[in-house]
mmCIF file of C-alpha atoms in Angstrom:
data_model
loop_
_atom_site.group_PDB
_atom_site.id
_atom_site.type_symbol
_atom_site.label_atom_id
_atom_site.label_comp_id
_atom_site.label_asym_id
_atom_site.label_seq_id
_atom_site.Cartn_x
_atom_site.Cartn_y
_atom_site.Cartn_z
ATOM 1 C CA MET A 709 -0.196 -0.084 0.228
ATOM 2 C CA SER A 710 1.065 3.387 -0.410
ATOM 3 C CA GLN A 711 0.527 4.835 2.657
ATOM 4 C CA ALA A 712 3.553 3.601 5.469
ATOM 5 C CA ILE A 713 2.122 5.030 8.333
ATOM 6 C CA LEU A 714 -0.683 4.454 9.724
ATOM 7 C CA ARG A 715 -2.349 5.774 13.504
ATOM 8 C CA ILE A 716 -4.138 4.859 15.977
ATOM 9 C CA ALA A 717 -5.674 6.896 18.105
ATOM 10 C CA THR A 718 -6.634 5.017 21.424
ATOM 11 C CA ARG A 719 -7.140 5.394 25.037
ATOM 12 C CA ARG A 720 -5.018 5.425 27.631
ATOM 13 C CA SER A 721 -6.468 2.117 29.625
ATOM 14 C CA LYS A 722 -4.673 -1.005 29.783
ATOM 15 C CA LEU A 723 -7.728 -2.924 27.983
ATOM 16 C CA ALA A 724 -7.773 -0.301 25.653
ATOM 17 C CA LEU A 725 -3.924 -0.163 24.657
ATOM 18 C CA ALA A 726 -4.447 -3.949 24.614
ATOM 19 C CA GLN A 727 -6.894 -3.503 22.061
ATOM 20 C CA SER A 728 -5.496 -1.680 20.018
ATOM 21 C CA GLU A 729 -1.582 -3.210 19.902
ATOM 22 C CA TRP A 730 -4.022 -6.467 18.876
ATOM 23 C CA VAL A 731 -5.277 -4.635 16.055
ATOM 24 C CA LYS A 732 -1.536 -2.943 15.048
ATOM 25 C CA ALA A 733 -0.288 -6.571 15.008
ATOM 26 C CA GLN A 734 -3.110 -7.505 13.225
ATOM 27 C CA LEU A 735 -2.699 -4.567 10.275
ATOM 28 C CA GLU A 736 1.137 -4.697 9.832
ATOM 29 C CA GLU A 737 0.882 -8.762 9.575
ATOM 30 C CA LEU A 738 -2.021 -8.886 6.923
ATOM 31 C CA ASN A 739 -0.624 -5.516 4.211
ATOM 32 C CA PRO A 740 3.378 -6.034 4.684
ATOM 33 C CA GLY A 741 4.958 -2.502 4.799
ATOM 34 C CA LEU A 742 3.105 -0.862 6.557
ATOM 35 C CA SER A 743 4.043 0.667 10.147
ATOM 36 C CA VAL A 744 0.832 1.570 12.592
ATOM 37 C CA GLU A 745 1.832 3.641 15.749
ATOM 38 C CA LEU A 746 -0.371 4.600 18.525
ATOM 39 C CA ARG A 747 -1.982 7.951 20.153
ATOM 40 C CA GLU A 748 -2.963 8.069 23.520
ATOM 41 C CA TYR A 749 -6.020 10.121 24.439
ATOM 42 C CA VAL A 750 -8.257 10.513 27.546
ATOM 43 C CA THR A 751 -11.835 10.707 27.410
ATOM 44 C CA ARG A 752 -14.874 12.438 29.577
ATOM 45 C CA GLY A 753 -15.778 8.991 30.418
ATOM 46 C CA ASP A 754 -11.719 8.064 31.963
ATOM 47 C CA GLN A 755 -12.690 11.490 33.507
ATOM 48 C CA ILE A 756 -15.352 10.911 36.160
ATOM 49 C CA GLN A 757 -14.898 8.063 37.837
ATOM 50 C CA ASN A 758 -16.655 8.812 40.870
ATOM 51 C CA VAL A 759 -19.554 9.069 39.118
ATOM 52 C CA PRO A 760 -22.023 6.135 38.321
ATOM 53 C CA LEU A 761 -22.127 5.939 34.057
ATOM 54 C CA SER A 762 -26.194 6.174 34.680
ATOM 55 C CA GLN A 763 -25.815 9.687 35.796
ATOM 56 C CA VAL A 764 -23.207 10.899 33.680
ATOM 57 C CA GLY A 765 -25.486 11.495 30.754
ATOM 58 C CA GLY A 766 -24.733 12.207 27.238
ATOM 59 C CA LYS A 767 -23.305 10.417 24.358
ATOM 60 C CA GLY A 768 -20.014 8.909 23.272
ATOM 61 C CA LEU A 769 -18.087 9.436 26.514
ATOM 62 C CA PHE A 770 -15.368 7.422 25.836
ATOM 63 C CA THR A 771 -14.929 8.302 21.799
ATOM 64 C CA LYS A 772 -15.583 12.139 21.113
ATOM 65 C CA GLU A 773 -12.230 12.968 21.966
ATOM 66 C CA ILE A 774 -10.853 10.114 19.679
ATOM 67 C CA GLU A 775 -13.535 10.950 17.075
ATOM 68 C CA ASP A 776 -11.638 14.634 17.231
ATOM 69 C CA ALA A 777 -8.591 12.956 16.727
ATOM 70 C CA LEU A 778 -9.871 11.231 13.652
ATOM 71 C CA LEU A 779 -11.872 14.181 12.472
ATOM 72 C CA SER A 780 -8.673 16.712 12.847
ATOM 73 C CA GLY A 781 -6.160 14.370 11.137
ATOM 74 C CA GLU A 782 -4.230 13.661 14.341
ATOM 75 C CA ALA A 783 -4.800 10.362 13.522
ATOM 76 C CA ASP A 784 -6.545 7.669 11.052
ATOM 77 C CA ILE A 785 -7.833 4.999 13.087
ATOM 78 C CA ALA A 786 -9.846 4.806 16.105
ATOM 79 C CA VAL A 787 -9.916 1.261 18.253
ATOM 80 C CA HIS A 788 -13.527 1.584 20.077
ATOM 81 C CA SER A 789 -15.041 -1.419 22.302
ATOM 82 C CA LEU A 790 -18.157 -1.698 20.540
ATOM 83 C CA LYS A 791 -20.212 -0.933 23.066
ATOM 84 C CA ASP A 792 -18.959 2.122 23.663
ATOM 85 C CA LEU A 793 -19.366 3.121 20.247
ATOM 86 C CA PRO A 794 -22.822 5.762 19.830
ATOM 87 C CA SER A 795 -25.170 4.331 16.656
ATOM 88 C CA GLU A 796 -25.173 7.115 15.303
ATOM 89 C CA LEU A 797 -21.172 8.158 14.175
ATOM 90 C CA PRO A 798 -20.656 12.035 13.555
ATOM 91 C CA PRO A 799 -20.348 13.620 9.703
ATOM 92 C CA GLY A 800 -17.109 12.467 8.225
ATOM 93 C CA LEU A 801 -16.612 8.888 9.962
ATOM 94 C CA THR A 802 -17.713 5.618 9.123
ATOM 95 C CA LEU A 803 -17.264 2.404 10.849
ATOM 96 C CA ALA A 804 -15.066 0.537 8.653
ATOM 97 C CA CYS A 805 -14.550 -2.331 10.028
ATOM 98 C CA THR A 806 -15.513 -4.713 12.993
ATOM 99 C CA PRO A 807 -12.414 -7.501 13.187
ATOM 100 C CA PRO A 808 -13.866 -11.424 14.528
ATOM 101 C CA ARG A 809 -15.774 -11.130 17.871
ATOM 102 C CA GLU A 810 -14.285 -12.223 21.280
ATOM 103 C CA ASP A 811 -16.645 -13.229 24.269
ATOM 104 C CA ALA A 812 -19.535 -11.535 23.968
ATOM 105 C CA ARG A 813 -21.349 -12.689 27.435
ATOM 106 C CA ASP A 814 -21.414 -11.010 30.848
ATOM 107 C CA ALA A 815 -18.965 -12.817 34.007
ATOM 108 C CA LEU A 816 -19.414 -13.440 37.679
ATOM 109 C CA VAL A 817 -16.666 -12.693 39.306
ATOM 110 C CA LEU A 818 -15.727 -13.602 42.984
ATOM 111 C CA PRO A 819 -12.889 -13.177 45.452
ATOM 112 C CA LEU A 820 -9.816 -15.057 45.391
ATOM 113 C CA GLY A 821 -10.310 -17.546 47.134
ATOM 114 C CA ALA A 822 -13.798 -18.636 46.422
ATOM 115 C CA ALA A 823 -14.927 -21.854 46.071
ATOM 116 C CA ALA A 824 -15.014 -23.532 42.231
ATOM 117 C CA GLY A 825 -17.902 -23.058 40.924
ATOM 118 C CA ALA A 826 -20.113 -20.530 42.877
ATOM 119 C CA GLY A 827 -23.044 -19.124 40.694
ATOM 120 C CA LEU A 828 -24.928 -16.063 41.392
ATOM 121 C CA GLU A 829 -27.202 -18.847 42.633
ATOM 122 C CA THR A 830 -25.061 -18.920 45.569
ATOM 123 C CA LEU A 831 -24.627 -15.380 46.225
ATOM 124 C CA ARG A 832 -25.152 -14.428 49.976
ATOM 125 C CA ALA A 833 -28.938 -12.361 50.716
ATOM 126 C CA GLY A 834 -27.203 -8.768 50.732
ATOM 127 C CA ALA A 835 -24.583 -9.157 48.578
ATOM 128 C CA ARG A 836 -23.046 -6.471 47.616
ATOM 129 C CA VAL A 837 -22.422 -6.975 43.767
ATOM 130 C CA GLY A 838 -20.690 -3.719 41.920
ATOM 131 C CA SER A 839 -21.189 -2.980 38.400
ATOM 132 C CA SER A 840 -20.727 0.125 36.767
ATOM 133 C CA SER A 841 -23.697 -0.882 33.827
ATOM 134 C CA LEU A 842 -27.358 -0.390 35.009
ATOM 135 C CA ARG A 843 -28.739 -3.005 32.151
ATOM 136 C CA ARG A 844 -26.593 -5.888 34.231
ATOM 137 C CA SER A 845 -27.770 -4.439 37.372
ATOM 138 C CA SER A 846 -30.937 -4.867 36.474
ATOM 139 C CA GLN A 847 -30.616 -8.079 34.988
ATOM 140 C CA VAL A 848 -28.961 -9.147 38.332
ATOM 141 C CA LEU A 849 -31.890 -7.294 40.727
ATOM 142 C CA ASN A 850 -34.354 -9.440 38.235
ATOM 143 C CA ALA A 851 -32.406 -12.567 39.087
ATOM 144 C CA ARG A 852 -31.866 -12.175 42.360
ATOM 145 C CA PRO A 853 -34.035 -8.805 43.838
ATOM 146 C CA ASP A 854 -32.415 -9.513 47.008
ATOM 147 C CA VAL A 855 -28.806 -8.967 46.850
ATOM 148 C CA LEU A 856 -27.162 -5.030 46.698
ATOM 149 C CA VAL A 857 -25.978 -3.839 43.264
ATOM 150 C CA GLU A 858 -23.274 -1.276 43.879
ATOM 151 C CA SER A 859 -21.505 1.324 41.675
ATOM 152 C CA VAL A 860 -17.880 0.659 40.701
ATOM 153 C CA ARG A 861 -15.562 2.585 38.793
ATOM 154 C CA GLY A 862 -12.746 2.472 37.435
ATOM 155 C CA ASN A 863 -10.189 0.111 35.166
ATOM 156 C CA VAL A 864 -9.926 -3.706 35.838
ATOM 157 C CA ASP A 865 -7.721 -4.000 38.286
ATOM 158 C CA THR A 866 -8.973 -1.322 40.259
ATOM 159 C CA ARG A 867 -12.056 -2.904 40.293
ATOM 160 C CA LEU A 868 -10.991 -6.324 41.021
ATOM 161 C CA ARG A 869 -8.212 -4.918 43.588
ATOM 162 C CA LYS A 870 -11.547 -3.616 45.477
ATOM 163 C CA LEU A 871 -13.152 -7.505 45.371
ATOM 164 C CA ASP A 872 -10.445 -8.296 46.762
ATOM 165 C CA GLU A 873 -9.716 -6.257 49.490
ATOM 166 C CA GLY A 874 -14.002 -7.098 50.346
ATOM 167 C CA GLN A 875 -15.200 -4.000 49.286
ATOM 168 C CA TYR A 876 -17.606 -6.160 47.347
ATOM 169 C CA ASP A 877 -19.187 -9.438 47.090
ATOM 170 C CA ALA A 878 -18.846 -9.834 43.367
ATOM 171 C CA LEU A 879 -18.375 -8.096 40.664
ATOM 172 C CA ILE A 880 -20.004 -8.046 36.938
ATOM 173 C CA LEU A 881 -17.528 -7.471 34.351
ATOM 174 C CA ALA A 882 -17.515 -8.018 30.268
ATOM 175 C CA ALA A 883 -16.023 -11.336 29.626
ATOM 176 C CA ALA A 884 -14.185 -10.358 26.265
ATOM 177 C CA GLY A 885 -12.542 -7.572 28.476
ATOM 178 C CA LEU A 886 -11.407 -10.269 30.800
ATOM 179 C CA ASN A 887 -10.211 -12.267 28.260
ATOM 180 C CA ARG A 888 -8.000 -9.751 26.335
ATOM 181 C CA LEU A 889 -6.330 -9.114 29.894
ATOM 182 C CA GLU A 890 -4.977 -12.418 30.550
ATOM 183 C CA LEU A 891 -7.557 -12.822 33.209
ATOM 184 C CA ALA A 892 -9.786 -15.728 32.287
ATOM 185 C CA HIS A 893 -8.706 -17.270 35.305
ATOM 186 C CA ARG A 894 -10.916 -14.924 37.016
ATOM 187 C CA ILE A 895 -13.843 -15.646 35.607
ATOM 188 C CA SER A 896 -16.119 -17.335 38.461
ATOM 189 C CA LEU A 897 -18.974 -17.967 36.085
ATOM 190 C CA HIS A 898 -20.248 -16.827 32.396
ATOM 191 C CA LEU A 899 -24.137 -15.191 32.848
ATOM 192 C CA SER A 900 -26.002 -16.496 30.120
ATOM 193 C CA PRO A 901 -27.145 -14.428 27.415
ATOM 194 C CA GLU A 902 -30.722 -15.591 28.807
ATOM 195 C CA ILE A 903 -29.806 -14.626 32.622
ATOM 196 C CA SER A 904 -27.610 -11.507 30.948
ATOM 197 C CA THR A 905 -28.118 -10.138 27.896
ATOM 198 C CA PRO A 906 -24.927 -8.469 26.364
ATOM 199 C CA ALA A 907 -25.465 -4.667 25.825
ATOM 200 C CA PRO A 908 -24.963 -4.318 21.764
ATOM 201 C CA GLY A 909 -21.907 -4.960 20.439
ATOM 202 C CA GLN A 910 -20.304 -6.547 23.372
ATOM 203 C CA GLY A 911 -17.025 -8.586 22.783
ATOM 204 C CA ALA A 912 -16.358 -7.043 19.366
ATOM 205 C CA LEU A 913 -14.620 -3.990 18.042
ATOM 206 C CA GLY A 914 -15.111 -1.508 16.253
ATOM 207 C CA LEU A 915 -12.704 0.163 13.807
ATOM 208 C CA GLU A 916 -13.369 3.363 12.929
ATOM 209 C CA CYS A 917 -11.668 6.222 9.949
ATOM 210 C CA ARG A 918 -12.543 8.910 8.316
ATOM 211 C CA ALA A 919 -15.127 8.509 5.243
ATOM 212 C CA ASP A 920 -13.099 9.506 2.625
ATOM 213 C CA ASP A 921 -9.718 7.681 3.149
ATOM 214 C CA ALA A 922 -10.276 5.110 0.667
ATOM 215 C CA VAL A 923 -6.196 4.087 1.700
ATOM 216 C CA THR A 924 -6.991 3.089 5.786
ATOM 217 C CA GLN A 925 -9.958 1.726 4.313
ATOM 218 C CA ASP A 926 -8.875 -0.269 2.286
ATOM 219 C CA ALA A 927 -6.172 -1.837 5.296
ATOM 220 C CA LEU A 928 -9.171 -2.027 7.586
ATOM 221 C CA SER A 929 -10.875 -3.977 5.249
ATOM 222 C CA ARG A 930 -8.355 -7.778 5.150
ATOM 223 C CA LEU A 931 -9.772 -7.683 9.105
ATOM 224 C CA ASN A 932 -12.811 -7.538 9.180
ATOM 225 C CA ASP A 933 -15.128 -10.540 9.884
ATOM 226 C CA ARG A 934 -18.736 -11.340 7.757
ATOM 227 C CA ALA A 935 -20.047 -12.989 10.831
ATOM 228 C CA THR A 936 -19.488 -11.010 13.500
ATOM 229 C CA HIS A 937 -20.117 -7.090 11.312
ATOM 230 C CA LEU A 938 -23.995 -9.150 10.983
ATOM 231 C CA CYS A 939 -24.624 -9.906 13.940
ATOM 232 C CA VAL A 940 -23.421 -6.576 15.423
ATOM 233 C CA GLU A 941 -25.599 -4.334 12.636
ATOM 234 C CA ALA A 942 -28.795 -6.248 14.548
ATOM 235 C CA GLU A 943 -27.548 -5.646 17.786
ATOM 236 C CA ARG A 944 -26.360 -1.795 16.769
ATOM 237 C CA SER A 945 -29.965 -0.687 14.500
ATOM 238 C CA LEU A 946 -31.969 -2.049 17.311
ATOM 239 C CA LEU A 947 -30.199 0.392 19.136
ATOM 240 C CA ALA A 948 -30.444 3.177 17.715
ATOM 241 C CA ALA A 949 -34.287 2.542 16.699
ATOM 242 C CA VAL A 950 -34.600 2.468 20.697
ATOM 243 C CA GLY A 951 -32.894 5.353 20.454
ATOM 244 C CA GLY A 952 -30.467 4.483 23.642
ATOM 245 C CA GLY A 953 -27.223 5.326 24.614
ATOM 246 C CA CYS A 954 -24.569 3.105 26.606
ATOM 247 C CA SER A 955 -26.817 4.787 30.198
ATOM 248 C CA THR A 956 -30.051 2.922 28.800
ATOM 249 C CA PRO A 957 -30.900 -0.756 30.521
ATOM 250 C CA LEU A 958 -31.185 -2.395 26.416
ATOM 251 C CA GLY A 959 -29.633 -5.393 25.941
ATOM 252 C CA ALA A 960 -29.299 -6.974 22.541
ATOM 253 C CA TYR A 961 -26.967 -10.405 21.339
ATOM 254 C CA ALA A 962 -26.873 -11.885 17.704
ATOM 255 C CA THR A 963 -26.031 -15.049 16.320
ATOM 256 C CA LEU A 964 -25.719 -16.077 12.992
ATOM 257 C CA TYR A 965 -26.198 -19.762 12.013
ATOM 258 C CA GLY A 966 -26.278 -20.173 8.085
ATOM 259 C CA SER A 967 -28.050 -17.448 6.366
ATOM 260 C CA ALA A 968 -30.334 -16.523 9.377
ATOM 261 C CA LEU A 969 -29.667 -13.833 11.980
ATOM 262 C CA THR A 970 -31.275 -14.335 15.318
ATOM 263 C CA LEU A 971 -31.137 -11.422 17.596
ATOM 264 C CA THR A 972 -32.362 -11.544 21.515
ATOM 265 C CA ALA A 973 -32.934 -8.202 23.258
ATOM 266 C CA VAL A 974 -33.692 -6.868 26.826
ATOM 267 C CA LEU A 975 -35.266 -3.590 27.862
ATOM 268 C CA ALA A 976 -35.498 -3.581 31.811
ATOM 269 C CA VAL A 977 -36.510 -0.984 34.494
ATOM 270 C CA ALA A 978 -33.276 -0.231 36.925
ATOM 271 C CA ASP A 979 -34.628 -1.825 40.160
ATOM 272 C CA GLY A 980 -34.948 -5.144 38.296
ATOM 273 C CA SER A 981 -38.584 -5.313 38.677
ATOM 274 C CA ARG A 982 -39.761 -5.138 35.405
ATOM 275 C CA VAL A 983 -37.507 -7.137 32.479
ATOM 276 C CA LEU A 984 -38.878 -7.373 28.855
ATOM 277 C CA ARG A 985 -37.016 -9.868 26.871
ATOM 278 C CA ARG A 986 -37.671 -10.454 23.022
ATOM 279 C CA THR A 987 -36.068 -12.629 20.328
ATOM 280 C CA ALA A 988 -36.618 -12.947 16.406
ATOM 281 C CA THR A 989 -35.239 -14.661 13.831
ATOM 282 C CA GLY A 990 -34.701 -12.482 10.163
ATOM 283 C CA SER A 991 -32.413 -12.964 7.167
ATOM 284 C CA ALA A 992 -28.860 -12.364 7.039
ATOM 285 C CA GLU A 993 -28.510 -10.415 4.279
ATOM 286 C CA ASP A 994 -30.422 -7.327 6.338
ATOM 287 C CA PRO A 995 -29.833 -7.140 9.698
ATOM 288 C CA GLN A 996 -30.623 -3.844 9.864
ATOM 289 C CA SER A 997 -34.517 -5.154 9.139
ATOM 290 C CA LEU A 998 -33.946 -7.478 11.777
ATOM 291 C CA GLY A 999 -33.021 -4.758 14.895
ATOM 292 C CA ARG A 1000 -35.173 -2.128 13.687
ATOM 293 C CA SER A 1001 -38.572 -4.849 13.485
ATOM 294 C CA LEU A 1002 -37.510 -6.161 17.381
ATOM 295 C CA ALA A 1003 -37.241 -2.720 18.433
ATOM 296 C CA ALA A 1004 -40.779 -2.067 17.719
ATOM 297 C CA GLU A 1005 -41.697 -5.375 19.084
ATOM 298 C CA LEU A 1006 -40.108 -4.575 22.476
ATOM 299 C CA LEU A 1007 -40.958 -0.476 22.559
ATOM 300 C CA ALA A 1008 -45.069 -1.938 21.869
ATOM 301 C CA ALA A 1009 -44.340 -4.542 24.348
ATOM 302 C CA GLY A 1010 -43.901 -2.469 27.166
ATOM 303 C CA GLY A 1011 -40.089 -0.806 26.265
ATOM 304 C CA ARG A 1012 -41.694 2.890 25.673
ATOM 305 C CA GLU A 1013 -42.822 3.408 29.728
ATOM 306 C CA ILE A 1014 -39.631 1.675 31.189
ATOM 307 C CA LEU A 1015 -37.710 4.406 28.893
ATOM 308 C CA GLY A 1016 -40.392 7.379 30.027
ATOM 309 C CA LEU A 1017 -41.083 7.868 26.660
ATOM 310 C CA ASP A 1018 -44.785 9.485 25.466
ATOM 311 C CA PRO A 1019 -46.836 6.102 23.849
ATOM 312 C CA ALA A 1020 -47.123 8.376 20.247
ATOM 313 C CA HIS A 1021 -42.750 7.897 19.915
#
């Protein structure tokens, strides 16, 4: 390729850097002669550590500063955890690539030394469960209304330290992040999507670049995974149709079997007292229609009320 250097914009967290280093290695292997360098940025979501994400508000908490670097020409590629990327991108940017997805499930993490095989059902009544996600906490409370879900912020290492110090009895984290940080041994139990439906795009990376940058898009195309692309298209289309952001208690998870996409979605009230979960199957040729139709079904079944929307919305 004619462009010898590509610049990746990344957050500074250990997980973000691990993800970006993986992308760098893949791009250099798939594009001989290409050199990739990392540029680190601090986002608003990284700066606000003492407030639950659901109270911070606003879209793009972990992406705006990185997208600004793309638009200004400081960087060529942004590597995002796709679940953090709003469904609507800024003008001039495009989601150019979704590499093969990691494990999309949520994971229950218990303190070091906890009994093997322990799960949600083994937590004592009143147990303190740490989570930064309204989606996770509402689903956990639906399954175990007798536990206390408390906000926990900070990077993965910080959360694990707080857990092992006894500040929490359990954590709910994304399995993908633990795997990418080589911390899979800390997972006590993978929560099935039927119990804790993941966030749209969870476990997948989204590689973003300028819409008019054909050279970068060509380099990224070699890393794209068709199955991941189709599944996250369905999930993100549902997210866009519902109108939610990263603080909305919404889960969506798609699987591909042959030419059929199956999409499961959930909307929940914060205290877990009501959870709407629906599943639909459609053609892999049109993942966006599947996402929009299931969103309409979810909203009609009571989702508007949960989200506080006008019935005519």
